[in-house]
Amino acid sequence: MEDSSQILDSRIWMAPPFTFNKGCRICIQAESGGGKSSLLSFIYGNRDDYQGEIFFDKENIRNLNISQWCDIRRNSIALLPQDMGLFPELTTIENIQLKNRLTNYKSTVEIDEMLNLLGILEKKHVPTRKMSIGQQQRVAIVRSLCQPFDFLFLDEPVSHLDETNNIIVARLVEREASLKNSGIISTSVGNPLLLDNAEFINL
């Protein structure tokens, strides 16, 4: 990544300059291969092959140790990767509980409510390999919400959803983010998450 990026005091700075504030609603758009997934991987610490600097609470993330990264990923930054990271042989609820057992963030009732809202409650005990890509995306979205976060990064989260389901996902994500005034940053190649009052940024 040629442009330097910074996360500073619950804000994300990039050059050319724009800011991700806590509570923001951002949709990043670019063509396939335009660097969207790479950007999120840099911020999340999965990759370090970038130029410039990224800071979290004034600390250069290159200097963070494993314990600090675990704390950030458990409490401050939630990421839904483009490949979703589901285990195909596990059921919907088993995939979700892989995270929720670590965080104890959502009750069974709350998880069922989210699954029902997204129209996949009846798939709760179905292996995700037997589900459509759109259904898998909704499972991954519920799983991503099973932790506290200051920023939620969603990499092409609704690429296989129609407008109606896109809106339902957006309302759920906005509801969960509003509980802590958290920021939502999603990416898209042309089917953006339909957030209210979102700022669109083209890479």
Tab-separated table of N, CA, C and O in Angstrom, residues 55-182:
chain	number	residue	atom	x	y	z
A	55	PHE	N	-1.444	3.561	13.069
A	55	PHE	CA	-1.413	3.724	14.516
A	55	PHE	C	-2.761	3.355	15.126
A	55	PHE	O	-3.809	3.633	14.559
A	56	PHE	N	-2.698	2.742	16.284
A	56	PHE	CA	-3.892	2.491	17.082
A	56	PHE	C	-3.644	3.078	18.468
A	56	PHE	O	-2.724	2.662	19.164
A	57	ASP	N	-4.489	4.053	18.859
A	57	ASP	CA	-4.286	4.754	20.131
A	57	ASP	C	-2.846	5.214	20.293
A	57	ASP	O	-2.191	4.957	21.309
A	58	LYS	N	-2.337	5.855	19.250
A	58	LYS	CA	-1.011	6.464	19.209
A	58	LYS	C	0.132	5.460	19.159
A	58	LYS	O	1.298	5.837	19.180
A	59	GLU	N	-0.189	4.175	19.070
A	59	GLU	CA	0.835	3.138	19.024
A	59	GLU	C	0.937	2.587	17.609
A	59	GLU	O	-0.060	2.183	17.003
A	60	ASN	N	2.150	2.615	17.057
A	60	ASN	CA	2.376	2.028	15.747
A	60	ASN	C	2.070	0.535	15.833
A	60	ASN	O	2.631	-0.183	16.667
A	61	ILE	N	1.175	0.051	14.965
A	61	ILE	CA	0.745	-1.330	15.115
A	61	ILE	C	1.863	-2.329	14.814
A	61	ILE	O	1.767	-3.497	15.212
A	62	ARG	N	2.914	-1.899	14.165
A	62	ARG	CA	4.057	-2.793	13.960
A	62	ARG	C	4.719	-3.151	15.293
A	62	ARG	O	5.446	-4.147	15.385
A	63	ASN	N	4.485	-2.324	16.315
A	63	ASN	CA	5.110	-2.549	17.614
A	63	ASN	C	4.221	-3.326	18.584
A	63	ASN	O	4.633	-3.604	19.715
A	64	LEU	N	2.998	-3.640	18.176
A	64	LEU	CA	2.088	-4.329	19.081
A	64	LEU	C	2.493	-5.787	19.257
A	64	LEU	O	2.891	-6.453	18.304
A	65	ASN	N	2.378	-6.291	20.496
A	65	ASN	CA	2.680	-7.695	20.742
A	65	ASN	C	1.408	-8.535	20.605
A	65	ASN	O	0.307	-8.008	20.392
A	66	ILE	N	1.551	-9.828	20.741
A	66	ILE	CA	0.415	-10.732	20.542
A	66	ILE	C	-0.705	-10.430	21.523
A	66	ILE	O	-1.890	-10.422	21.161
A	67	SER	N	-0.356	-10.166	22.774
A	67	SER	CA	-1.372	-9.872	23.780
A	67	SER	C	-2.156	-8.615	23.427
A	67	SER	O	-3.391	-8.575	23.581
A	68	GLN	N	-1.468	-7.587	22.947
A	68	GLN	CA	-2.146	-6.343	22.560
A	68	GLN	C	-3.066	-6.574	21.362
A	68	GLN	O	-4.183	-6.063	21.324
A	69	TRP	N	-2.597	-7.354	20.387
A	69	TRP	CA	-3.442	-7.645	19.235
A	69	TRP	C	-4.676	-8.435	19.654
A	69	TRP	O	-5.779	-8.181	19.158
A	70	CYS	N	-4.504	-9.380	20.555
A	70	CYS	CA	-5.653	-10.159	21.013
A	70	CYS	C	-6.690	-9.267	21.670
A	70	CYS	O	-7.898	-9.426	21.448
A	71	ASP	N	-6.227	-8.309	22.451
A	71	ASP	CA	-7.149	-7.392	23.123
A	71	ASP	C	-7.875	-6.511	22.110
A	71	ASP	O	-9.095	-6.298	22.207
A	72	ILE	N	-7.153	-5.988	21.118
A	72	ILE	CA	-7.767	-5.146	20.090
A	72	ILE	C	-8.810	-5.920	19.308
A	72	ILE	O	-9.924	-5.437	19.063
A	73	ARG	N	-8.469	-7.143	18.916
A	73	ARG	CA	-9.386	-7.933	18.106
A	73	ARG	C	-10.554	-8.475	18.911
A	73	ARG	O	-11.597	-8.807	18.353
A	74	ARG	N	-10.389	-8.548	20.215
A	74	ARG	CA	-11.478	-9.027	21.067
A	74	ARG	C	-12.434	-7.909	21.442
A	74	ARG	O	-13.638	-8.139	21.611
A	75	ASN	N	-11.920	-6.674	21.558
A	75	ASN	CA	-12.723	-5.599	22.128
A	75	ASN	C	-12.902	-4.369	21.242
A	75	ASN	O	-13.852	-3.613	21.452
A	76	SER	N	-12.017	-4.145	20.279
A	76	SER	CA	-12.025	-2.868	19.569
A	76	SER	C	-12.333	-2.963	18.087
A	76	SER	O	-13.009	-2.096	17.537
A	77	ILE	N	-11.835	-3.996	17.416
A	77	ILE	CA	-12.020	-4.114	15.973
A	77	ILE	C	-12.588	-5.484	15.645
A	77	ILE	O	-12.013	-6.512	16.015
A	78	ALA	N	-13.726	-5.500	14.961
A	78	ALA	CA	-14.310	-6.737	14.446
A	78	ALA	C	-14.183	-6.722	12.930
A	78	ALA	O	-14.382	-5.684	12.294
A	79	LEU	N	-13.834	-7.863	12.364
A	79	LEU	CA	-13.629	-7.952	10.916
A	79	LEU	C	-14.414	-9.110	10.332
A	79	LEU	O	-14.332	-10.244	10.817
A	80	LEU	N	-15.174	-8.817	9.290
A	80	LEU	CA	-15.795	-9.849	8.466
A	80	LEU	C	-15.027	-9.894	7.150
A	80	LEU	O	-15.161	-8.994	6.318
A	81	PRO	N	-14.168	-10.917	6.942
A	81	PRO	CA	-13.382	-10.972	5.704
A	81	PRO	C	-14.249	-11.357	4.514
A	81	PRO	O	-15.328	-11.927	4.663
A	82	GLN	N	-13.752	-11.055	3.343
A	82	GLN	CA	-14.506	-11.340	2.126
A	82	GLN	C	-14.781	-12.834	1.977
A	82	GLN	O	-15.851	-13.231	1.499
A	83	ASP	N	-13.841	-13.687	2.381
A	83	ASP	CA	-14.042	-15.133	2.246
A	83	ASP	C	-14.877	-15.708	3.380
A	83	ASP	O	-15.145	-16.910	3.418
A	84	MET	N	-15.284	-14.879	4.320
A	84	MET	CA	-16.188	-15.192	5.430
A	84	MET	C	-15.556	-16.067	6.507
A	84	MET	O	-15.902	-15.972	7.677
A	85	GLY	N	-14.638	-16.951	6.156
A	85	GLY	CA	-13.950	-17.760	7.141
A	85	GLY	C	-14.824	-18.775	7.862
A	85	GLY	O	-14.522	-19.153	8.998
A	86	LEU	N	-15.896	-19.207	7.233
A	86	LEU	CA	-16.755	-20.207	7.853
A	86	LEU	C	-16.146	-21.599	7.687
A	86	LEU	O	-15.415	-21.870	6.735
A	87	PHE	N	-16.475	-22.483	8.624
A	87	PHE	CA	-16.082	-23.885	8.509
A	87	PHE	C	-17.249	-24.640	7.873
A	87	PHE	O	-18.305	-24.782	8.501
A	88	PRO	N	-17.106	-25.108	6.635
A	88	PRO	CA	-18.247	-25.635	5.880
A	88	PRO	C	-18.887	-26.871	6.501
A	88	PRO	O	-20.090	-27.096	6.320
A	89	GLU	N	-18.116	-27.645	7.251
A	89	GLU	CA	-18.682	-28.850	7.843
A	89	GLU	C	-19.460	-28.561	9.123
A	89	GLU	O	-20.210	-29.421	9.612
A	90	LEU	N	-19.302	-27.345	9.664
A	90	LEU	CA	-20.018	-26.966	10.878
A	90	LEU	C	-21.353	-26.310	10.537
A	90	LEU	O	-21.506	-25.703	9.479
A	91	THR	N	-22.298	-26.417	11.450
A	91	THR	CA	-23.606	-25.801	11.243
A	91	THR	C	-23.529	-24.296	11.467
A	91	THR	O	-22.519	-23.767	11.949
A	92	THR	N	-24.617	-23.629	11.132
A	92	THR	CA	-24.718	-22.188	11.366
A	92	THR	C	-24.381	-21.841	12.805
A	92	THR	O	-23.506	-21.002	13.078
A	93	ILE	N	-25.056	-22.479	13.760
A	93	ILE	CA	-24.852	-22.121	15.161
A	93	ILE	C	-23.464	-22.525	15.641
A	93	ILE	O	-22.864	-21.828	16.470
A	94	GLU	N	-22.926	-23.610	15.123
A	94	GLU	CA	-21.571	-24.011	15.518
A	94	GLU	C	-20.546	-22.994	15.048
A	94	GLU	O	-19.600	-22.660	15.781
A	95	ASN	N	-20.709	-22.482	13.835
A	95	ASN	CA	-19.803	-21.441	13.345
A	95	ASN	C	-19.896	-20.185	14.201
A	95	ASN	O	-18.877	-19.565	14.530
A	96	ILE	N	-21.102	-19.803	14.549
A	96	ILE	CA	-21.292	-18.597	15.359
A	96	ILE	C	-20.733	-18.783	16.762
A	96	ILE	O	-20.067	-17.893	17.309
A	97	GLN	N	-20.957	-19.945	17.338
A	97	GLN	CA	-20.511	-20.177	18.714
A	97	GLN	C	-19.001	-20.291	18.829
A	97	GLN	O	-18.458	-20.120	19.930
A	98	LEU	N	-18.300	-20.553	17.736
A	98	LEU	CA	-16.842	-20.536	17.794
A	98	LEU	C	-16.334	-19.197	18.316
A	98	LEU	O	-15.374	-19.140	19.083
A	99	LYS	N	-16.994	-18.127	17.895
A	99	LYS	CA	-16.618	-16.806	18.406
A	99	LYS	C	-17.315	-16.496	19.719
A	99	LYS	O	-16.694	-16.015	20.672
A	100	ASN	N	-18.597	-16.773	19.788
A	100	ASN	CA	-19.359	-16.343	20.950
A	100	ASN	C	-18.909	-17.031	22.238
A	100	ASN	O	-19.021	-16.458	23.327
A	101	ARG	N	-18.392	-18.236	22.138
A	101	ARG	CA	-17.885	-18.902	23.342
A	101	ARG	C	-16.631	-18.207	23.874
A	101	ARG	O	-16.331	-18.283	25.066
A	102	LEU	N	-15.898	-17.545	22.988
A	102	LEU	CA	-14.716	-16.802	23.405
A	102	LEU	C	-15.085	-15.472	24.053
A	102	LEU	O	-14.398	-15.003	24.957
A	103	THR	N	-16.166	-14.870	23.567
A	103	THR	CA	-16.525	-13.528	24.025
A	103	THR	C	-17.654	-13.511	25.041
A	103	THR	O	-17.771	-12.565	25.821
A	104	ASN	N	-18.520	-14.534	25.005
A	104	ASN	CA	-19.730	-14.548	25.844
A	104	ASN	C	-20.531	-13.254	25.683
A	104	ASN	O	-21.091	-12.717	26.641
A	105	TYR	N	-20.568	-12.753	24.455
A	105	TYR	CA	-21.153	-11.431	24.204
A	105	TYR	C	-22.653	-11.491	23.941
A	105	TYR	O	-23.386	-10.576	24.284
A	106	LYS	N	-23.115	-12.569	23.310
A	106	LYS	CA	-24.524	-12.681	22.959
A	106	LYS	C	-25.140	-13.918	23.605
A	106	LYS	O	-24.507	-14.975	23.687
A	107	SER	N	-26.387	-13.772	24.039
A	107	SER	CA	-27.116	-14.918	24.568
A	107	SER	C	-27.695	-15.731	23.418
A	107	SER	O	-27.756	-15.270	22.268
A	108	THR	N	-28.132	-16.955	23.707
A	108	THR	CA	-28.784	-17.787	22.699
A	108	THR	C	-30.005	-17.090	22.130
A	108	THR	O	-30.260	-17.145	20.917
A	109	VAL	N	-30.756	-16.430	22.997
A	109	VAL	CA	-31.950	-15.713	22.551
A	109	VAL	C	-31.572	-14.597	21.578
A	109	VAL	O	-32.224	-14.391	20.536
A	110	GLU	N	-30.515	-13.865	21.879
A	110	GLU	CA	-30.084	-12.766	21.011
A	110	GLU	C	-29.598	-13.289	19.668
A	110	GLU	O	-29.882	-12.690	18.614
A	111	ILE	N	-28.860	-14.385	19.674
A	111	ILE	CA	-28.387	-14.967	18.417
A	111	ILE	C	-29.562	-15.441	17.576
A	111	ILE	O	-29.633	-15.173	16.369
A	112	ASP	N	-30.511	-16.115	18.217
A	112	ASP	CA	-31.693	-16.569	17.480
A	112	ASP	C	-32.471	-15.397	16.906
A	112	ASP	O	-33.005	-15.480	15.782
A	113	GLU	N	-32.542	-14.301	17.646
A	113	GLU	CA	-33.264	-13.115	17.157
A	113	GLU	C	-32.595	-12.559	15.911
A	113	GLU	O	-33.276	-12.171	14.942
A	114	MET	N	-31.266	-12.527	15.895
A	114	MET	CA	-30.555	-12.033	14.722
A	114	MET	C	-30.725	-12.973	13.541
A	114	MET	O	-30.949	-12.526	12.404
A	115	LEU	N	-30.623	-14.273	13.786
A	115	LEU	CA	-30.828	-15.238	12.709
A	115	LEU	C	-32.233	-15.132	12.129
A	115	LEU	O	-32.426	-15.198	10.906
A	116	ASN	N	-33.203	-14.958	12.991
A	116	ASN	CA	-34.588	-14.825	12.531
A	116	ASN	C	-34.773	-13.551	11.720
A	116	ASN	O	-35.430	-13.557	10.668
A	117	LEU	N	-34.189	-12.455	12.195
A	117	LEU	CA	-34.286	-11.184	11.482
A	117	LEU	C	-33.707	-11.300	10.073
A	117	LEU	O	-34.250	-10.729	9.115
A	118	LEU	N	-32.631	-12.075	9.944
A	118	LEU	CA	-31.976	-12.230	8.642
A	118	LEU	C	-32.573	-13.371	7.825
A	118	LEU	O	-32.088	-13.673	6.725
A	119	GLY	N	-33.588	-14.028	8.357
A	119	GLY	CA	-34.299	-15.043	7.598
A	119	GLY	C	-33.596	-16.379	7.489
A	119	GLY	O	-33.867	-17.149	6.551
A	120	ILE	N	-32.721	-16.698	8.443
A	120	ILE	CA	-31.990	-17.971	8.361
A	120	ILE	C	-32.084	-18.768	9.666
A	120	ILE	O	-31.274	-19.671	9.888
A	121	LEU	N	-33.060	-18.467	10.492
A	121	LEU	CA	-33.196	-19.217	11.745
A	121	LEU	C	-33.425	-20.703	11.471
A	121	LEU	O	-32.920	-21.563	12.207
A	122	GLU	N	-34.163	-21.007	10.415
A	122	GLU	CA	-34.431	-22.410	10.098
A	122	GLU	C	-33.176	-23.148	9.631
A	122	GLU	O	-33.150	-24.386	9.552
A	123	LYS	N	-32.100	-22.390	9.344
A	123	LYS	CA	-30.817	-22.972	8.934
A	123	LYS	C	-29.859	-23.113	10.125
A	123	LYS	O	-28.686	-23.446	9.926
A	124	LYS	N	-30.356	-22.934	11.327
A	124	LYS	CA	-29.501	-22.906	12.512
A	124	LYS	C	-28.661	-24.166	12.661
A	124	LYS	O	-27.487	-24.104	13.078
A	125	HIS	N	-29.224	-25.313	12.324
A	125	HIS	CA	-28.527	-26.585	12.521
A	125	HIS	C	-28.132	-27.240	11.194
A	125	HIS	O	-27.879	-28.441	11.141
A	126	VAL	N	-28.038	-26.415	10.159
A	126	VAL	CA	-27.648	-26.891	8.830
A	126	VAL	C	-26.173	-26.581	8.598
A	126	VAL	O	-25.734	-25.457	8.867
A	127	PRO	N	-25.367	-27.543	8.110
A	127	PRO	CA	-23.970	-27.235	7.768
A	127	PRO	C	-23.910	-26.116	6.726
A	127	PRO	O	-24.699	-26.110	5.771
A	128	THR	N	-23.002	-25.203	6.916
A	128	THR	CA	-22.967	-24.041	6.013
A	128	THR	C	-22.605	-24.433	4.583
A	128	THR	O	-22.927	-23.696	3.645
A	129	ARG	N	-21.972	-25.588	4.373
A	129	ARG	CA	-21.659	-26.029	3.012
A	129	ARG	C	-22.924	-26.325	2.206
A	129	ARG	O	-22.873	-26.369	0.966
A	130	LYS	N	-24.040	-26.519	2.895
A	130	LYS	CA	-25.306	-26.797	2.225
A	130	LYS	C	-26.140	-25.539	2.012
A	130	LYS	O	-27.288	-25.621	1.581
A	131	MET	N	-25.553	-24.395	2.306
A	131	MET	CA	-26.276	-23.136	2.194
A	131	MET	C	-25.773	-22.331	1.003
A	131	MET	O	-24.648	-22.517	0.538
A	132	SER	N	-26.608	-21.422	0.519
A	132	SER	CA	-26.196	-20.534	-0.571
A	132	SER	C	-25.160	-19.540	-0.043
A	132	SER	O	-25.006	-19.344	1.172
A	133	ILE	N	-24.458	-18.899	-0.975
A	133	ILE	CA	-23.458	-17.901	-0.586
A	133	ILE	C	-24.126	-16.757	0.181
A	133	ILE	O	-23.597	-16.271	1.178
A	134	GLY	N	-25.307	-16.338	-0.271
A	134	GLY	CA	-26.018	-15.271	0.423
A	134	GLY	C	-26.383	-15.661	1.843
A	134	GLY	O	-26.286	-14.845	2.773
A	135	GLN	N	-26.797	-16.902	2.044
A	135	GLN	CA	-27.099	-17.368	3.392
A	135	GLN	C	-25.831	-17.446	4.233
A	135	GLN	O	-25.829	-17.071	5.414
A	136	GLN	N	-24.749	-17.904	3.635
A	136	GLN	CA	-23.474	-17.949	4.352
A	136	GLN	C	-23.025	-16.550	4.766
A	136	GLN	O	-22.495	-16.368	5.875
A	137	GLN	N	-23.239	-15.573	3.901
A	137	GLN	CA	-22.872	-14.200	4.260
A	137	GLN	C	-23.632	-13.743	5.493
A	137	GLN	O	-23.066	-13.088	6.384
A	138	ARG	N	-24.890	-14.102	5.587
A	138	ARG	CA	-25.683	-13.699	6.744
A	138	ARG	C	-25.223	-14.404	8.021
A	138	ARG	O	-25.204	-13.804	9.106
A	139	VAL	N	-24.808	-15.670	7.890
A	139	VAL	CA	-24.237	-16.369	9.053
A	139	VAL	C	-22.974	-15.643	9.524
A	139	VAL	O	-22.793	-15.391	10.725
A	140	ALA	N	-22.113	-15.286	8.589
A	140	ALA	CA	-20.861	-14.621	8.928
A	140	ALA	C	-21.109	-13.250	9.551
A	140	ALA	O	-20.364	-12.809	10.440
A	141	ILE	N	-22.141	-12.566	9.103
A	141	ILE	CA	-22.481	-11.261	9.677
A	141	ILE	C	-22.904	-11.416	11.130
A	141	ILE	O	-22.455	-10.660	12.012
A	142	VAL	N	-23.760	-12.395	11.420
A	142	VAL	CA	-24.164	-12.626	12.810
A	142	VAL	C	-22.947	-12.947	13.663
A	142	VAL	O	-22.779	-12.413	14.769
A	143	ARG	N	-22.080	-13.802	13.158
A	143	ARG	CA	-20.865	-14.151	13.921
A	143	ARG	C	-20.009	-12.912	14.205
A	143	ARG	O	-19.478	-12.757	15.309
A	144	SER	N	-19.881	-12.019	13.234
A	144	SER	CA	-19.055	-10.825	13.426
A	144	SER	C	-19.612	-9.909	14.508
A	144	SER	O	-18.868	-9.125	15.108
A	145	LEU	N	-20.914	-10.011	14.770
A	145	LEU	CA	-21.552	-9.159	15.774
A	145	LEU	C	-21.498	-9.761	17.170
A	145	LEU	O	-21.975	-9.138	18.127
A	146	CYS	N	-20.901	-10.928	17.295
A	146	CYS	CA	-20.813	-11.596	18.605
A	146	CYS	C	-19.556	-11.192	19.362
A	146	CYS	O	-18.831	-12.032	19.909
A	147	GLN	N	-19.277	-9.902	19.387
A	147	GLN	CA	-18.164	-9.356	20.152
A	147	GLN	C	-18.367	-7.846	20.281
A	147	GLN	O	-19.032	-7.231	19.454
A	148	PRO	N	-17.774	-7.249	21.301
A	148	PRO	CA	-17.785	-5.780	21.372
A	148	PRO	C	-16.829	-5.211	20.330
A	148	PRO	O	-15.850	-5.863	19.952
A	149	PHE	N	-17.093	-4.009	19.856
A	149	PHE	CA	-16.196	-3.383	18.883
A	149	PHE	C	-16.404	-1.878	18.874
A	149	PHE	O	-17.495	-1.378	19.141
A	150	ASP	N	-15.317	-1.173	18.562
A	150	ASP	CA	-15.380	0.261	18.282
A	150	ASP	C	-15.487	0.516	16.786
A	150	ASP	O	-16.034	1.524	16.363
A	151	PHE	N	-14.936	-0.418	15.998
A	151	PHE	CA	-15.037	-0.362	14.547
A	151	PHE	C	-15.385	-1.752	14.032
A	151	PHE	O	-14.794	-2.750	14.456
A	152	LEU	N	-16.335	-1.794	13.108
A	152	LEU	CA	-16.717	-3.035	12.446
A	152	LEU	C	-16.353	-2.912	10.975
A	152	LEU	O	-16.863	-2.038	10.279
A	153	PHE	N	-15.442	-3.776	10.513
A	153	PHE	CA	-15.008	-3.781	9.125
A	153	PHE	C	-15.675	-4.947	8.405
A	153	PHE	O	-15.551	-6.104	8.829
A	154	LEU	N	-16.369	-4.641	7.319
A	154	LEU	CA	-17.126	-5.637	6.561
A	154	LEU	C	-16.661	-5.605	5.114
A	154	LEU	O	-16.878	-4.618	4.406
A	155	ASP	N	-16.022	-6.681	4.678
A	155	ASP	CA	-15.456	-6.731	3.329
A	155	ASP	C	-16.450	-7.375	2.368
A	155	ASP	O	-16.637	-8.591	2.381
A	156	GLU	N	-17.095	-6.556	1.552
A	156	GLU	CA	-18.126	-6.985	0.600
A	156	GLU	C	-19.161	-7.901	1.269
A	156	GLU	O	-19.399	-9.041	0.826
A	157	PRO	N	-19.812	-7.413	2.314
A	157	PRO	CA	-20.678	-8.284	3.126
A	157	PRO	C	-21.995	-8.682	2.470
A	157	PRO	O	-22.613	-9.661	2.893
A	158	VAL	N	-22.444	-7.935	1.456
A	158	VAL	CA	-23.760	-8.213	0.853
A	158	VAL	C	-23.655	-8.421	-0.651
A	158	VAL	O	-24.612	-8.197	-1.389
A	159	SER	N	-22.516	-8.883	-1.104
A	159	SER	CA	-22.298	-9.028	-2.549
A	159	SER	C	-23.267	-10.018	-3.191
A	159	SER	O	-23.518	-9.945	-4.393
A	160	HIS	N	-23.841	-10.950	-2.403
A	160	HIS	CA	-24.756	-11.950	-2.948
A	160	HIS	C	-26.183	-11.793	-2.408
A	160	HIS	O	-26.974	-12.735	-2.442
A	161	LEU	N	-26.492	-10.595	-1.917
A	161	LEU	CA	-27.828	-10.361	-1.378
A	161	LEU	C	-28.608	-9.391	-2.250
A	161	LEU	O	-28.039	-8.458	-2.833
A	162	ASP	N	-29.932	-9.593	-2.305
A	162	ASP	CA	-30.782	-8.654	-3.015
A	162	ASP	C	-31.002	-7.413	-2.146
A	162	ASP	O	-30.564	-7.348	-0.990
A	163	GLU	N	-31.665	-6.414	-2.710
A	163	GLU	CA	-31.814	-5.141	-2.013
A	163	GLU	C	-32.578	-5.298	-0.701
A	163	GLU	O	-32.205	-4.680	0.316
A	164	THR	N	-33.624	-6.110	-0.689
A	164	THR	CA	-34.414	-6.283	0.532
A	164	THR	C	-33.559	-6.836	1.660
A	164	THR	O	-33.565	-6.310	2.785
A	165	ASN	N	-32.799	-7.896	1.393
A	165	ASN	CA	-31.954	-8.485	2.422
A	165	ASN	C	-30.775	-7.594	2.769
A	165	ASN	O	-30.312	-7.579	3.911
A	166	ASN	N	-30.296	-6.838	1.783
A	166	ASN	CA	-29.242	-5.852	2.042
A	166	ASN	C	-29.719	-4.852	3.097
A	166	ASN	O	-28.998	-4.561	4.066
A	167	ILE	N	-30.899	-4.331	2.934
A	167	ILE	CA	-31.447	-3.351	3.871
A	167	ILE	C	-31.608	-3.963	5.261
A	167	ILE	O	-31.298	-3.329	6.283
A	168	ILE	N	-32.074	-5.200	5.324
A	168	ILE	CA	-32.250	-5.864	6.617
A	168	ILE	C	-30.909	-6.017	7.321
A	168	ILE	O	-30.782	-5.754	8.534
A	169	VAL	N	-29.889	-6.447	6.575
A	169	VAL	CA	-28.542	-6.570	7.162
A	169	VAL	C	-28.048	-5.218	7.647
A	169	VAL	O	-27.509	-5.094	8.754
A	170	ALA	N	-28.230	-4.188	6.825
A	170	ALA	CA	-27.758	-2.857	7.196
A	170	ALA	C	-28.416	-2.367	8.477
A	170	ALA	O	-27.757	-1.781	9.349
A	171	ARG	N	-29.725	-2.588	8.617
A	171	ARG	CA	-30.415	-2.144	9.831
A	171	ARG	C	-29.899	-2.899	11.062
A	171	ARG	O	-29.751	-2.308	12.132
A	172	LEU	N	-29.639	-4.201	10.919
A	172	LEU	CA	-29.109	-4.970	12.041
A	172	LEU	C	-27.728	-4.473	12.432
A	172	LEU	O	-27.445	-4.256	13.622
A	173	VAL	N	-26.868	-4.285	11.448
A	173	VAL	CA	-25.507	-3.825	11.723
A	173	VAL	C	-25.529	-2.448	12.375
A	173	VAL	O	-24.803	-2.181	13.347
A	174	GLU	N	-26.373	-1.554	11.857
A	174	GLU	CA	-26.470	-0.216	12.434
A	174	GLU	C	-27.006	-0.271	13.867
A	174	GLU	O	-26.558	0.473	14.738
A	175	ARG	N	-27.957	-1.136	14.122
A	175	ARG	CA	-28.497	-1.282	15.482
A	175	ARG	C	-27.411	-1.718	16.451
A	175	ARG	O	-27.265	-1.143	17.548
A	176	GLU	N	-26.631	-2.709	16.061
A	176	GLU	CA	-25.592	-3.215	16.956
A	176	GLU	C	-24.475	-2.194	17.147
A	176	GLU	O	-23.954	-2.031	18.253
A	177	ALA	N	-24.106	-1.488	16.089
A	177	ALA	CA	-23.047	-0.491	16.201
A	177	ALA	C	-23.470	0.693	17.057
A	177	ALA	O	-22.659	1.282	17.777
A	178	SER	N	-24.750	1.042	17.007
A	178	SER	CA	-25.224	2.196	17.765
A	178	SER	C	-25.169	1.974	19.273
A	178	SER	O	-25.160	2.938	20.044
A	179	LEU	N	-25.099	0.730	19.705
A	179	LEU	CA	-25.056	0.438	21.141
A	179	LEU	C	-23.814	1.036	21.795
A	179	LEU	O	-23.833	1.373	22.979
A	180	LYS	N	-22.708	1.154	21.025
A	180	LYS	CA	-21.477	1.727	21.559
A	180	LYS	C	-20.988	2.892	20.703
A	180	LYS	O	-19.827	3.278	20.804
A	181	ASN	N	-21.879	3.436	19.868
A	181	ASN	CA	-21.476	4.494	18.946
A	181	ASN	C	-20.265	4.061	18.131
A	181	ASN	O	-19.312	4.812	17.944
A	182	SER	N	-20.299	2.832	17.664
A	182	SER	CA	-19.172	2.269	16.927
A	182	SER	C	-19.248	2.637	15.451
A	182	SER	O	-20.319	2.907	14.912
